[in-house]
Amino acid sequence: FIPVLLKVVPISVHVMSESADYCIHSIVHYSRFPKILRKLCSTACNDKAPKVRSCCQEYIRRILVEWDARDCDRHVTHLSEAILAGINDADPSSRASARKSFKFLLHVWPDYGRTLLSKLDTSIQKHLETRFSNEDEE
């Protein structure tokens, strides 16, 4: 169902778009099916529509927060690729969700988080480091 729902997310009929988004959020929340994660990661990296990429980044963030880390262990490389694509995305909401996902990735899988951080541009690295240090102080 996920691929079909992802095609409905960017359409201009707001009621259908929101319903598809809510449905995917419900699927992510109530199921722990790891194959969903691979589809969302590939869509977050490759889709042309900014709204779809942004929504996928938000679904990924929600998976990282709500699911048990053991459910995601086999897909950490896909997660880090999707987060990297999100951090470098032109869409601000996609970048924001990817930064939140990155913080969680760094907390749960520090090695993958450090590797991902090293792949980023130095200005983005500094931005993330200052952002997270400011959040830790608050």
Coordinates of C-alpha atoms in Angstrom, one line a residue:
F1 CA 0.0 0.0 0.0
I2 CA 2.8 2.4 0.7
P3 CA 3.8 3.0 -3.0
V4 CA 0.2 3.8 -3.9
L5 CA -0.3 6.1 -0.9
L6 CA 3.0 7.9 -1.7
K7 CA 1.7 8.7 -5.2
V8 CA -1.4 10.3 -3.6
V9 CA 0.6 12.5 -1.1
P10 CA 1.7 15.2 -3.6
I11 CA -1.6 15.7 -5.4
S12 CA -3.4 19.0 -5.1
V13 CA -6.7 17.6 -3.8
H14 CA -5.9 18.4 -0.2
V15 CA -8.4 16.0 1.4
M16 CA -6.9 13.0 -0.5
S17 CA -3.4 14.1 0.2
E18 CA -3.9 14.5 3.9
S19 CA -5.8 11.2 4.1
A20 CA -2.9 9.4 2.4
D21 CA -0.4 11.1 4.7
Y22 CA -2.5 10.1 7.8
C23 CA -2.8 6.6 6.5
I24 CA 1.0 6.2 6.1
H25 CA 1.5 7.7 9.6
S26 CA -0.9 5.1 11.0
I27 CA 0.8 2.3 9.1
V28 CA 4.2 3.4 10.5
H29 CA 2.8 3.8 14.0
Y30 CA 0.9 0.5 14.2
S31 CA 3.0 -1.9 12.2
R32 CA 6.6 -2.9 12.6
F33 CA 7.2 -4.2 9.2
P34 CA 10.9 -3.4 8.2
K35 CA 10.3 -3.5 4.4
I36 CA 8.3 -0.3 4.8
L37 CA 11.6 1.3 5.9
R38 CA 13.4 0.4 2.7
K39 CA 10.7 1.8 0.5
L40 CA 10.5 5.1 2.5
C41 CA 14.3 5.5 2.4
S42 CA 14.5 4.9 -1.4
T43 CA 11.6 7.3 -2.0
A44 CA 13.2 10.0 0.3
C45 CA 16.4 9.8 -1.8
N46 CA 14.9 9.5 -5.3
D47 CA 11.5 11.1 -5.6
K48 CA 11.1 14.2 -7.7
A49 CA 8.3 15.8 -5.6
P50 CA 9.6 17.8 -2.7
K51 CA 6.5 17.2 -0.7
V52 CA 6.9 13.4 -1.0
R53 CA 10.6 13.6 0.0
S54 CA 9.7 15.8 3.0
C55 CA 6.9 13.4 4.1
C56 CA 9.2 10.4 3.8
Q57 CA 11.8 12.1 5.9
E58 CA 9.1 12.7 8.5
Y59 CA 8.0 9.0 8.4
I60 CA 11.6 8.0 8.8
R61 CA 12.0 10.2 11.8
R62 CA 8.8 8.8 13.3
I63 CA 10.1 5.2 12.7
L64 CA 13.4 6.0 14.4
V65 CA 11.6 7.5 17.4
E66 CA 8.7 4.9 17.8
W67 CA 10.2 1.6 16.7
D68 CA 12.6 -0.5 18.6
A69 CA 16.2 0.0 17.4
R70 CA 16.5 -3.8 16.8
D71 CA 13.7 -3.5 14.1
C72 CA 15.9 -1.0 12.2
D73 CA 19.3 -2.6 12.7
R74 CA 19.4 -4.3 9.3
H75 CA 18.5 -1.1 7.5
V76 CA 20.8 1.4 9.1
T77 CA 22.8 1.9 5.9
H78 CA 19.6 2.8 4.0
L79 CA 18.6 5.1 6.9
S80 CA 21.9 6.9 6.8
E81 CA 21.7 7.3 3.0
A82 CA 18.1 8.7 3.3
I83 CA 19.1 11.1 6.1
L84 CA 22.1 12.3 4.1
A85 CA 19.9 13.0 1.1
G86 CA 17.5 14.8 3.4
I87 CA 20.1 17.0 5.0
N88 CA 21.3 18.0 1.5
D89 CA 17.8 18.4 0.2
A90 CA 16.6 21.8 -1.2
D91 CA 13.3 21.6 0.7
P92 CA 13.6 23.2 4.2
S93 CA 11.0 20.8 5.8
S94 CA 12.9 17.8 4.5
R95 CA 16.1 19.1 5.9
A96 CA 14.5 19.8 9.3
S97 CA 13.1 16.3 9.6
A98 CA 16.5 14.8 8.4
R99 CA 18.3 16.8 11.1
K100 CA 16.0 15.4 13.7
S101 CA 16.5 11.9 12.3
F102 CA 20.3 12.4 12.3
K103 CA 20.3 13.3 16.0
F104 CA 18.5 10.1 16.8
L105 CA 20.8 8.1 14.5
L106 CA 23.8 9.6 16.2
H107 CA 22.4 8.6 19.6
V108 CA 21.4 5.0 18.8
W109 CA 24.1 4.1 16.2
P110 CA 27.1 6.4 17.0
D111 CA 29.4 4.9 14.4
Y112 CA 26.9 5.3 11.6
G113 CA 26.2 8.8 12.8
R114 CA 29.9 9.8 12.8
T115 CA 30.4 8.3 9.4
L116 CA 27.4 10.2 8.1
L117 CA 28.7 13.4 9.7
S118 CA 32.1 13.0 7.9
K119 CA 30.3 12.7 4.6
L120 CA 28.7 16.1 5.0
D121 CA 30.1 19.5 3.9
T122 CA 32.1 21.2 6.7
S123 CA 29.7 24.1 6.9
I124 CA 26.8 21.6 7.5
Q125 CA 28.9 19.7 10.0
K126 CA 29.5 22.9 12.0
H127 CA 25.9 23.9 11.8
L128 CA 24.8 20.5 13.1
E129 CA 27.3 20.4 15.9
T130 CA 26.4 23.9 17.1
R131 CA 22.7 23.1 16.8
F132 CA 23.0 20.0 18.9
S133 CA 25.3 21.6 21.5
N134 CA 22.8 24.4 21.9
E135 CA 19.9 21.9 22.3
D136 CA 21.9 20.0 24.9
E137 CA 22.5 23.2 26.9
E138 CA 18.7 24.0 27.1

